[in-house]
Amino acid sequence: MRRRGLFLDLLAAAVFVGLLAALPAALRSAYGQASVSYLALGIRAVGLAVLALSWDLVARTGQLSLAHAAFYGAGAYAAAVLLKLTGAPLWLGVPLAGAVAAVMALGLGAATLRLYGIYFAIATLAFAEVLKTVVKSLPFAITGGSVGTNLPPLFRPVFVAGEMERWEVAFLRNRGYFLVYLGLLALAILVSVLVQRSRLRYAFTAVRTNEAVAGVMGVNPARTKLVAFVISSVIVGMLGAIEAHRFGSVNPDATFSVHTTVLALVTPIFGGLYTTVGPILAALVLSGVEETLKRTLSDGYLVAYGVVLVVSILFMPRGLIGLFRRLARRERARRAEEGTRAEALGGRDA
Amino acid sequence: MKKLFAVLFAAAVGLAFAQPVTIGILSPLTGGAAGTGQAQRAGFELALKEINEAGGVLGQPLRIVIEDDRADPATAVAAFEKLMTEDGVEFIAGGFSSGATLALVESFRTFQPIVSWIGGASSGIGNDDFEGIEELLGEEEWFFHIHPWDYQNVEATFGFIRDLGVQSVAVLHEDGAFGTPGAAGLEAGVEAMGIDVALREAFTSTLTGGTGDFRATLSKVGAANPDMLYWIGYDSDAQPLSSQLKELGVAPKYVFGAPPGWPTGIEQAPEMECVMGLIGYLPNLPNPEAVAFAEAYRAMHGTYPDNYMAALAYTQLWSYADAINAAGTTDQAAVIEKLKTMTFRSPMGEWSFKPSTIAKHQGFGADMWLVFQFQNGVREIVWPADRATAPLAACR
């Protein structure tokens, strides 16, 4: 039963990722040069989905981690420093970023995962500040100090006059980044589904619900939380590296910005915690809502966006997924009631 | 006669079907730099009104499309690509954050519209490990940079300090990409002038998570007893730092602040009395263009401009309008030629694009900067002497 469920989940994920992979071509044929900017929005939405889903993995163990900016920044700087010191191939920086973030998560997790609730949150929040200070303090030749350092783009399609339009070059670059981001999202979905369909899910849920009871049942809470923490950090570390290449530079204040952490935790809360679909759905919906508001309400669109977010969370405490489940339950109850009534009527007719 | 009629008819038809020229603008209308972005927008709106009242561009009303870039790389790239592909603009204006500008470099290179930029002062010159905007874009024929580069800002400061004749300076700076290189450059330049750097200390700006408590650092300044305190930080640091100076009784002869902008209405705060700063434009400049701009701005927006970015944005849009009208076409090569060769008017006086260290087309240089001093709730210009509206007052 569990294997069948896992297969169906992976099939659904493959279909979803496959549909998204077809998006660039579909946008290009439908919108021509405007597909460039739609694809840029797509990149942002998929990036947000990666951020949200990776944060949700830690949340499943009941931990309020505020370390996402730290792992994102660590990944970005790992790629930058590798390039600066060794001139290694660009793509090597991305897996290395994941590895560096994992090592940092191991260290931070070992030190902090015995803390609970707000104490853990504060410790992880402080970690980003610590890393920022370290990066600023290291020799200029390594990290670029307070100024930061440049990185080349992962994709640099060449414009050939007479053979293509300039917008097509931008399209090729955006398509490249979109597919890389999508690959990272596919990895995050795979990890999330495997966790949900394995014994890890019970361990995560047990630790989240009651650590003492989980311990009695043979689950090691510290190790369980550490596993979630490390997996999450690998994904977000790689995202940091890819974005560093995409934006051409890293600098301590921007790369370790708390804004990254805020985005990472607000999105899955809006979508529905402890699920694979919730954070992804929320990222797509929120990105769409924000862009729509920006285009229709050029003044005060962020206020409207904030209101949408607050009202949604107030009226949907379990997020979008919770809302869908509630609607589905109502529908089932209505059908059951209709069935009962029909049976009763049928009985009377008889 | 028939030929003349045909030509006139064709011209009339052409005008009837001519598309209005559209200029795409990137400004940080929200986020941490929103104050500057809104000032830019106010300047653009005033210029647009005046340009269209004067007949527009190529006989059509000029259009602008302003996109909010939030001073954020991801937002800036998406906004620029929207302007180029959905709005179909051929001319780009605006700009503020160096970080966002660096993220735009690849996209700029791809589309190669004419980019006229009033932000991104980070040149990269003097830093072997970091390529700044002047190094990356300066040699491009289609890139025009109006705001002075970082080293030109420092050059203006050195001129002022030299004229001031101080013996010692304490340098406080925020510990980020803005303050640290600025302080290093300042320290080197000041020492080269034979002036003693009594103290150099970093702080975390309130903008980047600092507490706003500068007392420990300021106590060190008191102990060092310099002639001048020079601080490099952000707008939000100005008031706490100045009030804590007063609170601790630390009173250097001169206090100079170098944030990228000053909070609106801060001149009314008593603790700001005698603090000095660098600014590109003030409404009390005596030249006729400055007065006209200040009055027109007040008529449109209800207040006098208090952020020099409003004047730069106004200047930028007018330079585009004048160049395109002079070219008589939107053809890129023709407009570039006019931008390169024309002299433009501005609230800061006449200006034109000239080469800088690397850039082919640099608008303003060190000579744009003025030093002002808060005196009795007003920003008085105290340097350079030929544009001063009041004599410099020492704080003690």
mmCIF file of C-alpha atoms in Angstrom, chain A:
data_model
loop_
_atom_site.group_PDB
_atom_site.id
_atom_site.type_symbol
_atom_site.label_atom_id
_atom_site.label_comp_id
_atom_site.label_asym_id
_atom_site.label_seq_id
_atom_site.Cartn_x
_atom_site.Cartn_y
_atom_site.Cartn_z
ATOM 1 C CA MET A 1 0.000 0.000 0.000
ATOM 2 C CA ARG A 2 2.834 2.357 0.965
ATOM 3 C CA ARG A 3 4.762 1.417 -2.195
ATOM 4 C CA ARG A 4 1.698 2.047 -4.344
ATOM 5 C CA GLY A 5 1.223 5.417 -2.665
ATOM 6 C CA LEU A 6 4.876 6.297 -3.211
ATOM 7 C CA PHE A 7 4.617 5.334 -6.880
ATOM 8 C CA LEU A 8 1.495 7.457 -7.359
ATOM 9 C CA ASP A 9 3.071 10.419 -5.603
ATOM 10 C CA LEU A 10 6.221 10.198 -7.719
ATOM 11 C CA LEU A 11 4.129 9.849 -10.854
ATOM 12 C CA ALA A 12 2.119 12.950 -9.941
ATOM 13 C CA ALA A 13 5.341 14.838 -9.185
ATOM 14 C CA ALA A 14 6.861 13.739 -12.493
ATOM 15 C CA VAL A 15 3.776 14.908 -14.380
ATOM 16 C CA PHE A 16 3.829 18.250 -12.538
ATOM 17 C CA VAL A 17 7.535 18.828 -13.174
ATOM 18 C CA GLY A 18 7.128 17.673 -16.782
ATOM 19 C CA LEU A 19 4.303 20.160 -17.344
ATOM 20 C CA LEU A 20 6.408 22.954 -15.864
ATOM 21 C CA ALA A 21 9.364 21.912 -18.027
ATOM 22 C CA ALA A 22 7.152 22.401 -21.076
ATOM 23 C CA LEU A 23 6.217 25.907 -19.894
ATOM 24 C CA PRO A 24 9.046 27.846 -21.631
ATOM 25 C CA ALA A 25 8.171 26.459 -25.048
ATOM 26 C CA ALA A 26 4.454 27.005 -24.454
ATOM 27 C CA LEU A 27 5.029 30.592 -23.314
ATOM 28 C CA ARG A 28 7.261 31.303 -26.282
ATOM 29 C CA SER A 29 4.743 30.073 -28.830
ATOM 30 C CA ALA A 30 1.858 31.864 -27.083
ATOM 31 C CA TYR A 31 3.445 35.202 -26.200
ATOM 32 C CA GLY A 32 6.556 35.633 -28.344
ATOM 33 C CA GLN A 33 8.964 38.121 -26.813
ATOM 34 C CA ALA A 34 6.748 38.720 -23.760
ATOM 35 C CA SER A 35 7.577 35.129 -22.776
ATOM 36 C CA VAL A 36 10.943 36.453 -21.541
ATOM 37 C CA SER A 37 9.361 38.432 -18.721
ATOM 38 C CA TYR A 38 6.773 35.732 -17.935
ATOM 39 C CA LEU A 39 9.619 33.255 -17.659
ATOM 40 C CA ALA A 40 11.454 35.620 -15.284
ATOM 41 C CA LEU A 41 8.347 35.556 -13.083
ATOM 42 C CA GLY A 42 8.288 31.771 -13.401
ATOM 43 C CA ILE A 43 11.881 31.599 -12.159
ATOM 44 C CA ARG A 44 10.945 33.660 -9.105
ATOM 45 C CA ALA A 45 7.917 31.473 -8.369
ATOM 46 C CA VAL A 46 9.867 28.208 -8.685
ATOM 47 C CA GLY A 47 12.701 29.648 -6.573
ATOM 48 C CA LEU A 48 10.187 30.570 -3.885
ATOM 49 C CA ALA A 49 8.738 27.046 -4.056
ATOM 50 C CA VAL A 50 12.212 25.564 -3.475
ATOM 51 C CA LEU A 51 12.768 27.896 -0.527
ATOM 52 C CA ALA A 52 9.359 27.115 0.992
ATOM 53 C CA LEU A 53 9.481 23.349 0.557
ATOM 54 C CA SER A 54 12.988 23.119 2.007
ATOM 55 C CA TRP A 55 11.859 25.111 5.068
ATOM 56 C CA ASP A 56 8.789 22.910 5.481
ATOM 57 C CA LEU A 57 11.027 19.835 5.776
ATOM 58 C CA VAL A 58 12.479 21.243 9.010
ATOM 59 C CA ALA A 59 9.068 22.411 10.220
ATOM 60 C CA ARG A 60 7.837 18.803 10.023
ATOM 61 C CA THR A 61 10.002 17.994 13.042
ATOM 62 C CA GLY A 62 8.380 20.848 14.989
ATOM 63 C CA GLN A 63 11.371 23.182 14.718
ATOM 64 C CA LEU A 64 10.947 26.859 13.904
ATOM 65 C CA SER A 65 14.208 27.304 12.010
ATOM 66 C CA LEU A 66 15.301 30.835 11.152
ATOM 67 C CA ALA A 67 18.570 29.675 9.619
ATOM 68 C CA HIS A 68 17.502 29.685 5.991
ATOM 69 C CA ALA A 69 19.274 32.963 5.217
ATOM 70 C CA ALA A 70 22.435 31.460 6.722
ATOM 71 C CA PHE A 71 22.356 28.352 4.524
ATOM 72 C CA TYR A 72 21.359 30.336 1.457
ATOM 73 C CA GLY A 73 24.261 32.719 2.056
ATOM 74 C CA ALA A 74 26.682 29.915 2.866
ATOM 75 C CA GLY A 75 25.822 28.238 -0.433
ATOM 76 C CA ALA A 76 26.190 31.467 -2.387
ATOM 77 C CA TYR A 77 29.566 32.214 -0.804
ATOM 78 C CA ALA A 78 30.777 28.635 -1.206
ATOM 79 C CA ALA A 79 30.267 28.903 -4.963
ATOM 80 C CA ALA A 80 31.873 32.354 -5.074
ATOM 81 C CA VAL A 81 34.936 31.392 -3.009
ATOM 82 C CA LEU A 82 35.471 28.153 -4.931
ATOM 83 C CA LEU A 83 35.495 30.081 -8.171
ATOM 84 C CA LYS A 84 37.697 32.837 -6.816
ATOM 85 C CA LEU A 85 40.334 30.578 -5.301
ATOM 86 C CA THR A 86 40.453 27.692 -7.770
ATOM 87 C CA GLY A 87 38.758 28.792 -10.977
ATOM 88 C CA ALA A 88 36.868 25.481 -10.926
ATOM 89 C CA PRO A 89 34.120 24.834 -13.483
ATOM 90 C CA LEU A 90 31.024 26.911 -12.700
ATOM 91 C CA TRP A 91 28.675 23.986 -12.192
ATOM 92 C CA LEU A 92 30.923 22.429 -9.569
ATOM 93 C CA GLY A 93 30.009 25.279 -7.239
ATOM 94 C CA VAL A 94 26.352 24.251 -7.019
ATOM 95 C CA PRO A 95 26.787 20.762 -5.469
ATOM 96 C CA LEU A 96 29.685 22.112 -3.386
ATOM 97 C CA ALA A 97 27.326 24.785 -2.046
ATOM 98 C CA GLY A 98 24.928 22.064 -0.931
ATOM 99 C CA ALA A 99 27.780 20.179 0.755
ATOM 100 C CA VAL A 100 29.045 23.290 2.574
ATOM 101 C CA ALA A 101 25.532 24.130 3.753
ATOM 102 C CA ALA A 102 25.122 20.531 4.970
ATOM 103 C CA VAL A 103 28.352 20.682 6.985
ATOM 104 C CA MET A 104 27.225 23.962 8.536
ATOM 105 C CA ALA A 105 23.809 22.484 9.311
ATOM 106 C CA LEU A 106 25.498 19.530 10.992
ATOM 107 C CA GLY A 107 27.541 21.832 13.192
ATOM 108 C CA LEU A 108 24.698 24.219 13.959
ATOM 109 C CA GLY A 109 22.221 21.401 14.437
ATOM 110 C CA ALA A 110 24.471 19.491 16.815
ATOM 111 C CA ALA A 111 24.802 22.643 18.896
ATOM 112 C CA THR A 112 21.214 23.886 18.844
ATOM 113 C CA LEU A 113 18.768 21.089 18.123
ATOM 114 C CA ARG A 114 18.431 20.279 21.803
ATOM 115 C CA LEU A 115 16.907 23.711 22.262
ATOM 116 C CA TYR A 116 13.141 24.121 22.023
ATOM 117 C CA GLY A 117 10.792 26.593 20.359
ATOM 118 C CA ILE A 118 11.793 30.206 20.608
ATOM 119 C CA TYR A 119 15.291 29.421 21.959
ATOM 120 C CA PHE A 120 16.057 27.328 18.896
ATOM 121 C CA ALA A 121 14.598 30.016 16.635
ATOM 122 C CA ILE A 122 16.782 32.734 18.159
ATOM 123 C CA ALA A 123 19.902 30.574 17.947
ATOM 124 C CA THR A 124 19.309 29.854 14.266
ATOM 125 C CA LEU A 125 18.517 33.501 13.533
ATOM 126 C CA ALA A 126 21.792 34.524 15.161
ATOM 127 C CA PHE A 127 23.672 32.058 12.962
ATOM 128 C CA ALA A 128 23.049 34.155 9.843
ATOM 129 C CA GLU A 129 24.478 37.202 11.644
ATOM 130 C CA VAL A 130 27.500 35.190 12.774
ATOM 131 C CA LEU A 131 28.189 34.002 9.228
ATOM 132 C CA LYS A 132 27.740 37.529 7.894
ATOM 133 C CA THR A 133 30.341 38.803 10.354
ATOM 134 C CA VAL A 134 32.724 35.945 9.513
ATOM 135 C CA VAL A 135 32.424 36.662 5.789
ATOM 136 C CA LYS A 136 33.140 40.356 6.390
ATOM 137 C CA SER A 137 36.114 39.546 8.585
ATOM 138 C CA LEU A 138 37.821 36.984 6.352
ATOM 139 C CA PRO A 139 40.662 38.224 4.122
ATOM 140 C CA PHE A 140 39.451 40.366 1.248
ATOM 141 C CA ALA A 141 41.104 38.041 -1.278
ATOM 142 C CA ILE A 142 38.835 35.190 -0.143
ATOM 143 C CA THR A 143 35.346 36.639 0.324
ATOM 144 C CA GLY A 144 35.656 40.239 -0.827
ATOM 145 C CA GLY A 145 34.974 41.464 2.724
ATOM 146 C CA SER A 146 32.093 43.902 3.097
ATOM 147 C CA VAL A 147 31.982 44.646 -0.632
ATOM 148 C CA GLY A 148 31.544 41.062 -1.796
ATOM 149 C CA THR A 149 32.632 39.505 -5.035
ATOM 150 C CA ASN A 150 31.373 38.853 -8.579
ATOM 151 C CA LEU A 151 30.339 35.584 -10.176
ATOM 152 C CA PRO A 152 29.885 34.852 -13.877
ATOM 153 C CA PRO A 153 26.453 33.751 -15.118
ATOM 154 C CA LEU A 154 25.712 30.042 -15.517
ATOM 155 C CA PHE A 155 24.157 30.775 -18.899
ATOM 156 C CA ARG A 156 25.481 33.259 -21.401
ATOM 157 C CA PRO A 157 23.855 32.604 -24.779
ATOM 158 C CA VAL A 158 25.512 34.516 -27.589
ATOM 159 C CA PHE A 159 23.596 36.890 -29.824
ATOM 160 C CA VAL A 160 24.145 36.249 -33.517
ATOM 161 C CA ALA A 161 22.989 39.170 -35.651
ATOM 162 C CA GLY A 162 20.689 38.135 -38.474
ATOM 163 C CA GLU A 163 19.986 34.747 -36.934
ATOM 164 C CA MET A 164 17.990 35.745 -33.901
ATOM 165 C CA GLU A 165 16.325 38.619 -32.118
ATOM 166 C CA ARG A 166 17.813 40.014 -28.930
ATOM 167 C CA TRP A 167 14.833 38.865 -26.904
ATOM 168 C CA GLU A 168 15.551 35.291 -27.981
ATOM 169 C CA VAL A 169 18.931 35.487 -26.252
ATOM 170 C CA ALA A 170 17.180 36.587 -23.049
ATOM 171 C CA PHE A 171 14.659 33.798 -23.541
ATOM 172 C CA LEU A 172 17.417 31.182 -23.837
ATOM 173 C CA ARG A 173 19.090 32.487 -20.690
ATOM 174 C CA ASN A 174 15.838 32.522 -18.726
ATOM 175 C CA ARG A 175 14.895 29.086 -19.999
ATOM 176 C CA GLY A 176 18.248 27.766 -18.808
ATOM 177 C CA TYR A 177 17.767 29.207 -15.332
ATOM 178 C CA PHE A 178 14.127 28.134 -15.208
ATOM 179 C CA LEU A 179 15.081 24.519 -15.925
ATOM 180 C CA VAL A 180 17.881 24.585 -13.344
ATOM 181 C CA TYR A 181 15.516 25.970 -10.714
ATOM 182 C CA LEU A 182 12.985 23.355 -11.755
ATOM 183 C CA GLY A 183 15.593 20.631 -11.351
ATOM 184 C CA LEU A 184 16.204 21.822 -7.818
ATOM 185 C CA LEU A 185 12.453 21.870 -7.160
ATOM 186 C CA ALA A 186 12.234 18.315 -8.512
ATOM 187 C CA LEU A 187 14.935 17.287 -6.039
ATOM 188 C CA ALA A 188 13.068 19.001 -3.188
ATOM 189 C CA ILE A 189 9.803 17.280 -4.191
ATOM 190 C CA LEU A 190 11.553 13.899 -4.421
ATOM 191 C CA VAL A 191 13.025 14.312 -0.941
ATOM 192 C CA SER A 192 9.700 15.513 0.453
ATOM 193 C CA VAL A 193 7.743 12.604 -1.074
ATOM 194 C CA LEU A 194 10.312 10.050 0.114
ATOM 195 C CA VAL A 195 10.091 11.499 3.624
ATOM 196 C CA GLN A 196 6.283 11.470 3.520
ATOM 197 C CA ARG A 197 6.146 7.875 2.260
ATOM 198 C CA SER A 198 8.802 6.402 4.534
ATOM 199 C CA ARG A 199 9.155 5.708 8.246
ATOM 200 C CA LEU A 200 10.845 9.069 8.525
ATOM 201 C CA ARG A 201 7.422 10.662 8.313
ATOM 202 C CA TYR A 202 6.320 8.912 11.512
ATOM 203 C CA ALA A 203 9.575 9.865 13.190
ATOM 204 C CA PHE A 204 9.173 13.518 12.124
ATOM 205 C CA THR A 205 5.538 13.601 13.270
ATOM 206 C CA ALA A 206 6.310 11.888 16.567
ATOM 207 C CA VAL A 207 9.125 14.344 17.334
ATOM 208 C CA ARG A 208 6.891 17.258 16.396
ATOM 209 C CA THR A 209 4.007 16.011 18.542
ATOM 210 C CA ASN A 210 5.854 14.922 21.672
ATOM 211 C CA GLU A 211 9.614 14.381 21.868
ATOM 212 C CA ALA A 212 9.460 12.451 25.134
ATOM 213 C CA VAL A 213 6.938 9.978 23.796
ATOM 214 C CA ALA A 214 8.880 9.715 20.534
ATOM 215 C CA GLY A 215 11.971 8.840 22.550
ATOM 216 C CA VAL A 216 10.125 6.121 24.440
ATOM 217 C CA MET A 217 8.968 4.683 21.099
ATOM 218 C CA GLY A 218 12.564 4.329 19.974
ATOM 219 C CA VAL A 219 12.840 7.474 17.873
ATOM 220 C CA ASN A 220 15.993 9.521 18.469
ATOM 221 C CA PRO A 221 14.667 13.117 18.464
ATOM 222 C CA ALA A 222 18.049 14.808 18.089
ATOM 223 C CA ARG A 223 19.065 12.626 15.160
ATOM 224 C CA THR A 224 15.669 12.977 13.491
ATOM 225 C CA LYS A 225 15.777 16.759 13.708
ATOM 226 C CA LEU A 226 19.344 16.788 12.457
ATOM 227 C CA VAL A 227 18.392 14.733 9.390
ATOM 228 C CA ALA A 228 15.634 17.227 8.503
ATOM 229 C CA PHE A 229 17.921 20.169 9.145
ATOM 230 C CA VAL A 230 20.720 18.852 6.940
ATOM 231 C CA ILE A 231 18.447 17.805 4.054
ATOM 232 C CA SER A 232 16.808 21.226 4.086
ATOM 233 C CA SER A 233 20.141 23.063 4.166
ATOM 234 C CA VAL A 234 21.506 21.177 1.144
ATOM 235 C CA ILE A 235 18.586 22.309 -1.012
ATOM 236 C CA VAL A 236 18.651 25.938 0.068
ATOM 237 C CA GLY A 237 22.465 26.074 -0.146
ATOM 238 C CA MET A 238 22.310 25.028 -3.783
ATOM 239 C CA LEU A 239 19.596 27.624 -4.427
ATOM 240 C CA GLY A 240 21.896 30.284 -2.957
ATOM 241 C CA ALA A 241 24.706 29.278 -5.321
ATOM 242 C CA ILE A 242 22.478 29.335 -8.411
ATOM 243 C CA GLU A 243 21.057 32.752 -7.507
ATOM 244 C CA ALA A 244 24.537 34.145 -6.834
ATOM 245 C CA HIS A 245 25.501 33.254 -10.403
ATOM 246 C CA ARG A 246 22.235 34.604 -11.748
ATOM 247 C CA PHE A 247 22.604 37.991 -10.027
ATOM 248 C CA GLY A 248 26.304 38.285 -10.718
ATOM 249 C CA SER A 249 27.554 39.065 -7.226
ATOM 250 C CA VAL A 250 27.374 38.299 -3.525
ATOM 251 C CA ASN A 251 27.720 40.707 -0.645
ATOM 252 C CA PRO A 252 27.228 39.987 3.059
ATOM 253 C CA ASP A 253 24.234 42.217 3.806
ATOM 254 C CA ALA A 254 22.182 41.195 0.775
ATOM 255 C CA THR A 255 23.176 37.527 0.668
ATOM 256 C CA PHE A 256 22.492 36.846 4.356
ATOM 257 C CA SER A 257 19.324 38.965 4.373
ATOM 258 C CA VAL A 258 16.650 37.985 6.882
ATOM 259 C CA HIS A 259 14.169 38.582 4.048
ATOM 260 C CA THR A 260 15.098 35.135 2.694
ATOM 261 C CA THR A 261 14.115 33.523 5.982
ATOM 262 C CA VAL A 262 10.829 35.427 6.151
ATOM 263 C CA LEU A 263 9.873 34.321 2.628
ATOM 264 C CA ALA A 264 10.852 30.754 3.447
ATOM 265 C CA LEU A 265 8.519 30.493 6.434
ATOM 266 C CA VAL A 266 5.554 32.643 5.346
ATOM 267 C CA THR A 267 5.019 30.724 2.101
ATOM 268 C CA PRO A 268 4.493 27.217 3.535
ATOM 269 C CA ILE A 269 2.307 28.651 6.323
ATOM 270 C CA PHE A 270 0.100 30.176 3.614
ATOM 271 C CA GLY A 271 0.062 26.936 1.641
ATOM 272 C CA GLY A 272 -0.300 24.416 4.397
ATOM 273 C CA LEU A 273 2.429 23.038 6.618
ATOM 274 C CA TYR A 274 3.835 19.502 6.612
ATOM 275 C CA THR A 275 2.785 18.780 3.019
ATOM 276 C CA THR A 276 4.546 18.632 -0.316
ATOM 277 C CA VAL A 277 1.822 20.355 -2.307
ATOM 278 C CA GLY A 278 1.109 23.203 0.149
ATOM 279 C CA PRO A 279 4.403 25.133 -0.071
ATOM 280 C CA ILE A 280 4.589 24.713 -3.859
ATOM 281 C CA LEU A 281 0.996 25.801 -4.388
ATOM 282 C CA ALA A 282 1.521 28.768 -2.074
ATOM 283 C CA ALA A 283 4.664 29.852 -3.948
ATOM 284 C CA LEU A 284 2.841 29.782 -7.280
ATOM 285 C CA VAL A 285 -0.276 31.514 -5.917
ATOM 286 C CA LEU A 286 1.591 34.188 -3.947
ATOM 287 C CA SER A 287 3.908 34.989 -6.853
ATOM 288 C CA GLY A 288 0.900 35.307 -9.139
ATOM 289 C CA VAL A 289 -1.083 37.417 -6.676
ATOM 290 C CA GLU A 290 1.876 39.730 -6.042
ATOM 291 C CA GLU A 291 2.557 40.282 -9.739
ATOM 292 C CA THR A 292 -1.139 40.813 -10.508
ATOM 293 C CA LEU A 293 -1.420 43.379 -7.718
ATOM 294 C CA LYS A 294 1.772 45.075 -8.895
ATOM 295 C CA ARG A 295 0.384 45.422 -12.394
ATOM 296 C CA THR A 296 -3.049 46.637 -11.327
ATOM 297 C CA LEU A 297 -2.227 48.696 -8.218
ATOM 298 C CA SER A 298 1.118 50.299 -8.875
ATOM 299 C CA ASP A 299 0.732 52.336 -5.677
ATOM 300 C CA GLY A 300 0.238 50.415 -2.490
ATOM 301 C CA TYR A 301 0.360 46.970 -4.073
ATOM 302 C CA LEU A 302 2.496 45.681 -1.222
ATOM 303 C CA VAL A 303 -0.109 46.883 1.306
ATOM 304 C CA ALA A 304 -2.798 44.991 -0.608
ATOM 305 C CA TYR A 305 -0.494 41.961 -0.792
ATOM 306 C CA GLY A 306 0.090 42.124 2.963
ATOM 307 C CA VAL A 307 -3.648 42.359 3.604
ATOM 308 C CA VAL A 308 -4.261 39.324 1.359
ATOM 309 C CA LEU A 309 -1.586 37.411 3.253
ATOM 310 C CA VAL A 310 -2.823 38.327 6.748
ATOM 311 C CA VAL A 311 -6.500 37.743 5.958
ATOM 312 C CA SER A 312 -5.694 34.420 4.295
ATOM 313 C CA ILE A 313 -3.714 33.196 7.281
ATOM 314 C CA LEU A 314 -6.461 34.386 9.668
ATOM 315 C CA PHE A 315 -9.227 32.609 7.781
ATOM 316 C CA MET A 316 -7.164 29.642 6.628
ATOM 317 C CA PRO A 317 -5.092 28.670 9.666
ATOM 318 C CA ARG A 318 -4.172 25.396 7.960
ATOM 319 C CA GLY A 319 -3.366 27.120 4.686
ATOM 320 C CA LEU A 320 -4.636 26.450 1.203
ATOM 321 C CA ILE A 321 -4.365 22.696 1.654
ATOM 322 C CA GLY A 322 -6.424 22.911 4.854
ATOM 323 C CA LEU A 323 -9.081 24.870 2.981
ATOM 324 C CA PHE A 324 -9.256 22.289 0.182
ATOM 325 C CA ARG A 325 -9.507 19.465 2.710
ATOM 326 C CA ARG A 326 -12.317 21.252 4.550
ATOM 327 C CA LEU A 327 -14.205 21.795 1.289
ATOM 328 C CA ALA A 328 -13.687 18.146 0.328
ATOM 329 C CA ARG A 329 -14.993 16.986 3.737
ATOM 330 C CA ARG A 330 -18.067 19.187 3.353
ATOM 331 C CA GLU A 331 -18.697 17.809 -0.109
ATOM 332 C CA ARG A 332 -18.386 14.232 1.151
ATOM 333 C CA ALA A 333 -20.733 14.988 4.064
ATOM 334 C CA ARG A 334 -23.250 16.569 1.678
ATOM 335 C CA ARG A 335 -23.141 13.540 -0.618
ATOM 336 C CA ALA A 336 -23.452 11.164 2.317
ATOM 337 C CA GLU A 337 -26.456 13.135 3.563
ATOM 338 C CA GLU A 338 -28.041 13.047 0.115
ATOM 339 C CA GLY A 339 -27.394 9.313 -0.083
ATOM 340 C CA THR A 340 -29.011 8.758 3.317
ATOM 341 C CA ARG A 341 -31.999 10.868 2.337
ATOM 342 C CA ALA A 342 -32.359 9.015 -0.950
ATOM 343 C CA GLU A 343 -32.162 5.704 0.866
ATOM 344 C CA ALA A 344 -34.781 6.853 3.340
ATOM 345 C CA LEU A 345 -37.033 8.017 0.520
ATOM 346 C CA GLY A 346 -36.439 4.776 -1.356
ATOM 347 C CA GLY A 347 -37.353 2.853 1.782
ATOM 348 C CA ARG A 348 -40.596 4.823 2.136
ATOM 349 C CA ASP A 349 -41.416 4.225 -1.538
ATOM 350 C CA ALA A 350 -40.921 0.564 -0.984
#
